[in-house]
mmCIF file of C-alpha atoms in Angstrom:
data_model
loop_
_atom_site.group_PDB
_atom_site.id
_atom_site.type_symbol
_atom_site.label_atom_id
_atom_site.label_comp_id
_atom_site.label_asym_id
_atom_site.label_seq_id
_atom_site.Cartn_x
_atom_site.Cartn_y
_atom_site.Cartn_z
ATOM 1 C CA GLN W 185 0.050 -0.008 -0.058
ATOM 2 C CA SER W 186 2.869 2.569 0.610
ATOM 3 C CA LYS W 187 4.400 1.453 -2.257
ATOM 4 C CA PHE W 188 0.894 2.670 -4.226
ATOM 5 C CA GLN W 189 0.663 5.924 -2.030
ATOM 6 C CA THR W 190 4.330 6.757 -3.382
ATOM 7 C CA MET W 191 3.554 6.454 -7.040
ATOM 8 C CA THR W 192 0.173 8.342 -6.587
ATOM 9 C CA GLN W 193 2.295 11.150 -5.084
ATOM 10 C CA ASN W 194 4.657 11.248 -7.970
ATOM 11 C CA VAL W 195 1.874 11.274 -10.478
ATOM 12 C CA LYS W 196 0.252 14.240 -8.697
ATOM 13 C CA LYS W 197 3.820 16.140 -8.594
ATOM 14 C CA ILE W 198 4.738 15.401 -12.225
ATOM 15 C CA HIS W 199 0.940 16.324 -13.129
ATOM 16 C CA LYS W 200 1.557 19.469 -10.969
ATOM 17 C CA THR W 201 4.692 20.696 -12.761
ATOM 18 C CA TYR W 202 2.924 20.087 -16.214
ATOM 19 C CA THR W 203 -0.120 22.482 -15.034
ATOM 20 C CA ASP W 204 2.241 25.112 -13.170
ATOM 21 C CA TYR W 205 5.071 25.213 -15.758
ATOM 22 C CA TYR W 206 5.034 23.162 -18.981
ATOM 23 C CA ASP W 207 1.271 24.266 -20.221
ATOM 24 C CA LYS W 208 1.901 27.451 -19.417
ATOM 25 C CA ALA W 209 5.683 27.494 -21.011
ATOM 26 C CA LEU W 210 3.517 26.178 -24.320
ATOM 27 C CA VAL W 211 1.280 28.945 -24.187
ATOM 28 C CA SER W 212 3.872 31.505 -24.187
ATOM 29 C CA TYR W 213 5.814 29.531 -26.804
ATOM 30 C CA LYS W 214 2.798 29.638 -29.045
ATOM 31 C CA LYS W 215 2.089 33.286 -28.746
ATOM 32 C CA ASN W 216 6.007 33.596 -29.492
ATOM 33 C CA ASN W 217 6.674 34.714 -26.193
ATOM 34 C CA LEU W 218 10.301 32.935 -26.181
ATOM 35 C CA SER W 219 11.538 34.751 -22.992
ATOM 36 C CA GLU W 220 8.408 33.723 -20.697
ATOM 37 C CA ALA W 221 8.493 29.972 -22.534
ATOM 38 C CA SER W 222 11.945 29.970 -21.579
ATOM 39 C CA SER W 223 11.966 30.681 -17.768
ATOM 40 C CA LEU W 224 8.670 28.629 -17.513
ATOM 41 C CA ILE W 225 9.940 25.233 -19.132
ATOM 42 C CA SER W 226 13.372 26.050 -17.114
ATOM 43 C CA GLN W 227 11.349 25.847 -13.717
ATOM 44 C CA ALA W 228 9.706 22.678 -14.980
ATOM 45 C CA LEU W 229 13.275 20.965 -15.545
ATOM 46 C CA SER W 230 14.047 22.128 -12.181
ATOM 47 C CA LYS W 231 11.394 20.408 -10.800
ATOM 48 C CA ASP W 232 11.430 16.949 -12.952
ATOM 49 C CA LYS W 233 14.165 16.413 -15.359
ATOM 50 C CA THR W 234 12.768 12.972 -16.678
ATOM 51 C CA GLN W 235 10.350 14.549 -19.020
ATOM 52 C CA PRO W 236 11.062 14.461 -22.497
ATOM 53 C CA PRO W 237 7.957 17.016 -23.467
ATOM 54 C CA PHE W 238 10.320 19.395 -21.192
ATOM 55 C CA TYR W 239 13.250 19.085 -23.337
ATOM 56 C CA ALA W 240 11.372 19.112 -26.507
ATOM 57 C CA LEU W 241 9.724 22.201 -26.113
ATOM 58 C CA ASN W 242 12.999 23.994 -24.488
ATOM 59 C CA GLY W 243 14.687 22.525 -27.500
ATOM 60 C CA PHE W 244 11.720 24.244 -29.905
ATOM 61 C CA ILE W 245 12.260 27.487 -28.157
ATOM 62 C CA LEU W 246 16.073 27.353 -28.821
ATOM 63 C CA LEU W 247 15.492 26.403 -32.692
ATOM 64 C CA LYS W 248 13.132 30.002 -32.791
ATOM 65 C CA ASN W 249 15.946 31.799 -31.367
ATOM 66 C CA LYS W 250 18.364 30.274 -34.048
ATOM 67 C CA LYS W 251 20.152 28.198 -31.455
ATOM 68 C CA TYR W 252 20.647 25.052 -33.528
ATOM 69 C CA SER W 253 23.334 23.150 -31.380
ATOM 70 C CA ALA W 254 21.626 23.891 -28.067
ATOM 71 C CA ALA W 255 18.199 22.716 -29.502
ATOM 72 C CA GLU W 256 19.710 19.643 -30.777
ATOM 73 C CA LYS W 257 21.038 18.886 -27.148
ATOM 74 C CA GLU W 258 17.512 19.229 -25.835
ATOM 75 C CA PHE W 259 16.049 16.924 -28.600
ATOM 76 C CA ASN W 260 18.637 14.519 -28.057
ATOM 77 C CA GLN W 261 18.008 14.360 -24.286
ATOM 78 C CA ALA W 262 14.347 13.976 -24.819
ATOM 79 C CA LEU W 263 15.333 11.168 -26.838
ATOM 80 C CA ARG W 264 17.778 9.851 -24.162
ATOM 81 C CA PHE W 265 14.421 9.057 -21.794
ATOM 82 C CA ASP W 266 11.979 8.282 -24.633
ATOM 83 C CA ASN W 267 13.629 6.676 -27.723
ATOM 84 C CA ASN W 268 10.222 7.019 -29.703
ATOM 85 C CA TYR W 269 9.574 10.740 -28.554
ATOM 86 C CA GLN W 270 8.303 11.893 -31.948
ATOM 87 C CA PRO W 271 8.527 15.500 -31.355
ATOM 88 C CA ALA W 272 12.433 15.379 -30.705
ATOM 89 C CA TYR W 273 12.973 13.733 -34.248
ATOM 90 C CA ARG W 274 10.815 16.478 -35.804
ATOM 91 C CA GLY W 275 12.563 18.891 -33.920
ATOM 92 C CA LEU W 276 16.267 17.711 -34.854
ATOM 93 C CA GLY W 277 14.928 17.042 -38.650
ATOM 94 C CA ALA W 278 13.446 20.888 -38.681
ATOM 95 C CA SER W 279 17.342 22.006 -37.070
ATOM 96 C CA GLN W 280 18.891 20.202 -39.614
ATOM 97 C CA TYR W 281 16.704 21.764 -42.517
ATOM 98 C CA LEU W 282 17.308 25.319 -41.334
ATOM 99 C CA GLN W 283 20.906 24.913 -41.193
ATOM 100 C CA LYS W 284 20.535 23.311 -44.946
ATOM 101 C CA LYS W 285 21.426 19.896 -44.019
ATOM 102 C CA TYR W 286 19.027 18.342 -45.891
ATOM 103 C CA ASN W 287 19.873 14.616 -46.165
ATOM 104 C CA GLU W 288 20.226 14.442 -42.226
ATOM 105 C CA SER W 289 16.849 16.111 -41.975
ATOM 106 C CA ILE W 290 15.289 13.734 -44.361
ATOM 107 C CA GLN W 291 16.555 10.710 -41.797
ATOM 108 C CA TYR W 292 15.550 12.601 -38.595
ATOM 109 C CA LEU W 293 12.069 13.480 -40.210
ATOM 110 C CA ASN W 294 11.444 9.827 -41.774
ATOM 111 C CA LYS W 295 12.295 8.062 -38.240
ATOM 112 C CA GLY W 296 9.569 10.631 -36.645
ATOM 113 C CA LEU W 297 7.154 9.666 -39.548
ATOM 114 C CA THR W 298 7.247 6.135 -38.855
ATOM 115 C CA LEU W 299 6.182 6.643 -35.167
ATOM 116 C CA PHE W 300 3.596 9.240 -36.115
ATOM 117 C CA PRO W 301 2.826 9.389 -39.717
ATOM 118 C CA GLN W 302 0.145 12.280 -39.752
ATOM 119 C CA ASP W 303 2.431 14.728 -37.954
ATOM 120 C CA VAL W 304 1.654 17.601 -40.725
ATOM 121 C CA ALA W 305 4.830 19.818 -39.463
ATOM 122 C CA SER W 306 7.133 17.190 -40.110
ATOM 123 C CA LEU W 307 5.291 16.267 -43.468
ATOM 124 C CA TYR W 308 6.131 20.197 -44.159
ATOM 125 C CA PHE W 309 9.812 20.047 -43.707
ATOM 126 C CA LEU W 310 10.082 16.488 -45.541
ATOM 127 C CA GLY W 311 8.502 18.067 -48.233
ATOM 128 C CA MET W 312 10.554 21.373 -48.191
ATOM 129 C CA ASN W 313 13.901 19.012 -48.072
ATOM 130 C CA TYR W 314 12.824 17.567 -51.310
ATOM 131 C CA PHE W 315 11.897 21.029 -52.636
ATOM 132 C CA GLN W 316 15.381 22.186 -51.801
ATOM 133 C CA THR W 317 17.369 19.458 -53.089
ATOM 134 C CA LYS W 318 15.144 19.670 -56.342
ATOM 135 C CA ALA W 319 13.538 16.233 -55.651
ATOM 136 C CA TYR W 320 10.231 17.666 -56.978
ATOM 137 C CA ARG W 321 8.453 14.346 -57.339
ATOM 138 C CA ASN W 322 9.392 13.342 -53.729
ATOM 139 C CA ALA W 323 8.268 16.678 -52.428
ATOM 140 C CA ILE W 324 4.619 16.631 -53.660
ATOM 141 C CA ASN W 325 2.845 14.337 -51.359
ATOM 142 C CA PRO W 326 4.175 15.455 -48.282
ATOM 143 C CA LEU W 327 3.590 19.172 -49.541
ATOM 144 C CA LYS W 328 -0.115 18.140 -50.567
ATOM 145 C CA VAL W 329 -1.093 16.791 -46.944
ATOM 146 C CA PHE W 330 0.282 20.008 -45.445
ATOM 147 C CA GLU W 331 -1.313 21.907 -48.075
ATOM 148 C CA SER W 332 -4.686 20.548 -46.934
ATOM 149 C CA ALA W 333 -4.090 21.027 -43.353
ATOM 150 C CA GLN W 334 -2.823 24.827 -43.998
ATOM 151 C CA PRO W 335 -4.640 26.084 -47.104
ATOM 152 C CA LYS W 336 -4.013 29.584 -46.131
ATOM 153 C CA HIS W 337 -0.122 29.402 -45.815
ATOM 154 C CA PRO W 338 0.982 31.916 -47.948
ATOM 155 C CA ARG W 339 3.584 30.332 -49.806
ATOM 156 C CA ILE W 340 2.837 26.488 -50.213
ATOM 157 C CA HIS W 341 0.172 26.583 -53.368
ATOM 158 C CA GLY W 342 3.562 28.465 -55.097
ATOM 159 C CA ILE W 343 5.910 25.828 -53.984
ATOM 160 C CA LEU W 344 3.576 23.208 -55.210
ATOM 161 C CA GLY W 345 3.248 24.878 -58.431
ATOM 162 C CA ILE W 346 6.954 24.682 -58.748
ATOM 163 C CA CYS W 347 7.110 21.177 -58.090
ATOM 164 C CA TYR W 348 4.514 20.293 -60.318
ATOM 165 C CA GLU W 349 6.076 22.515 -63.075
ATOM 166 C CA ASN W 350 9.144 20.706 -62.597
ATOM 167 C CA ILE W 351 7.880 17.165 -63.579
ATOM 168 C CA ASN W 352 5.981 18.467 -66.409
ATOM 169 C CA ASP W 353 2.445 18.315 -64.942
ATOM 170 C CA LEU W 354 1.217 21.742 -66.089
ATOM 171 C CA GLN W 355 -2.389 21.072 -65.355
ATOM 172 C CA SER W 356 -1.586 20.862 -61.772
ATOM 173 C CA ALA W 357 0.658 23.559 -61.632
ATOM 174 C CA TYR W 358 -1.827 25.795 -63.093
ATOM 175 C CA ASN W 359 -4.434 24.688 -60.320
ATOM 176 C CA GLN W 360 -2.067 25.664 -57.598
#
């Protein structure tokens, strides 16, 4: 019974850390208030250093600040706690893409997509990797999924049009 009580206390403690710090950090991140998000996620990590989402969110904050090496350390730390933590693979893929390391990016994104095939952000980065390396035929399917999820994205239609034009599908290019 005492073992059960200890486990229950631990669950409550972890939950409190999520609600007090992580959830608020995520809201701040989504509002692009990166300094507040960073402060909150640091507090979460000081309470519990074993949660992959804490490291991944810290990685995404660092990524937005263009601190690629530091971000990658955070994503890798998340993977040390959970080797199947898909957002960490997306983060590593995004970081490699932003540094124009397209082949490495594709590897990380494909690993993440084996874990969560519907991840629209990973599909976007995967398609953009192929677009940047002029593998237009490979770019189309992941970018089409992104386009259907984000039809108001400012550049997706033009990018898909270029892909279709480069594979000589002029009708599809025109429809973009």
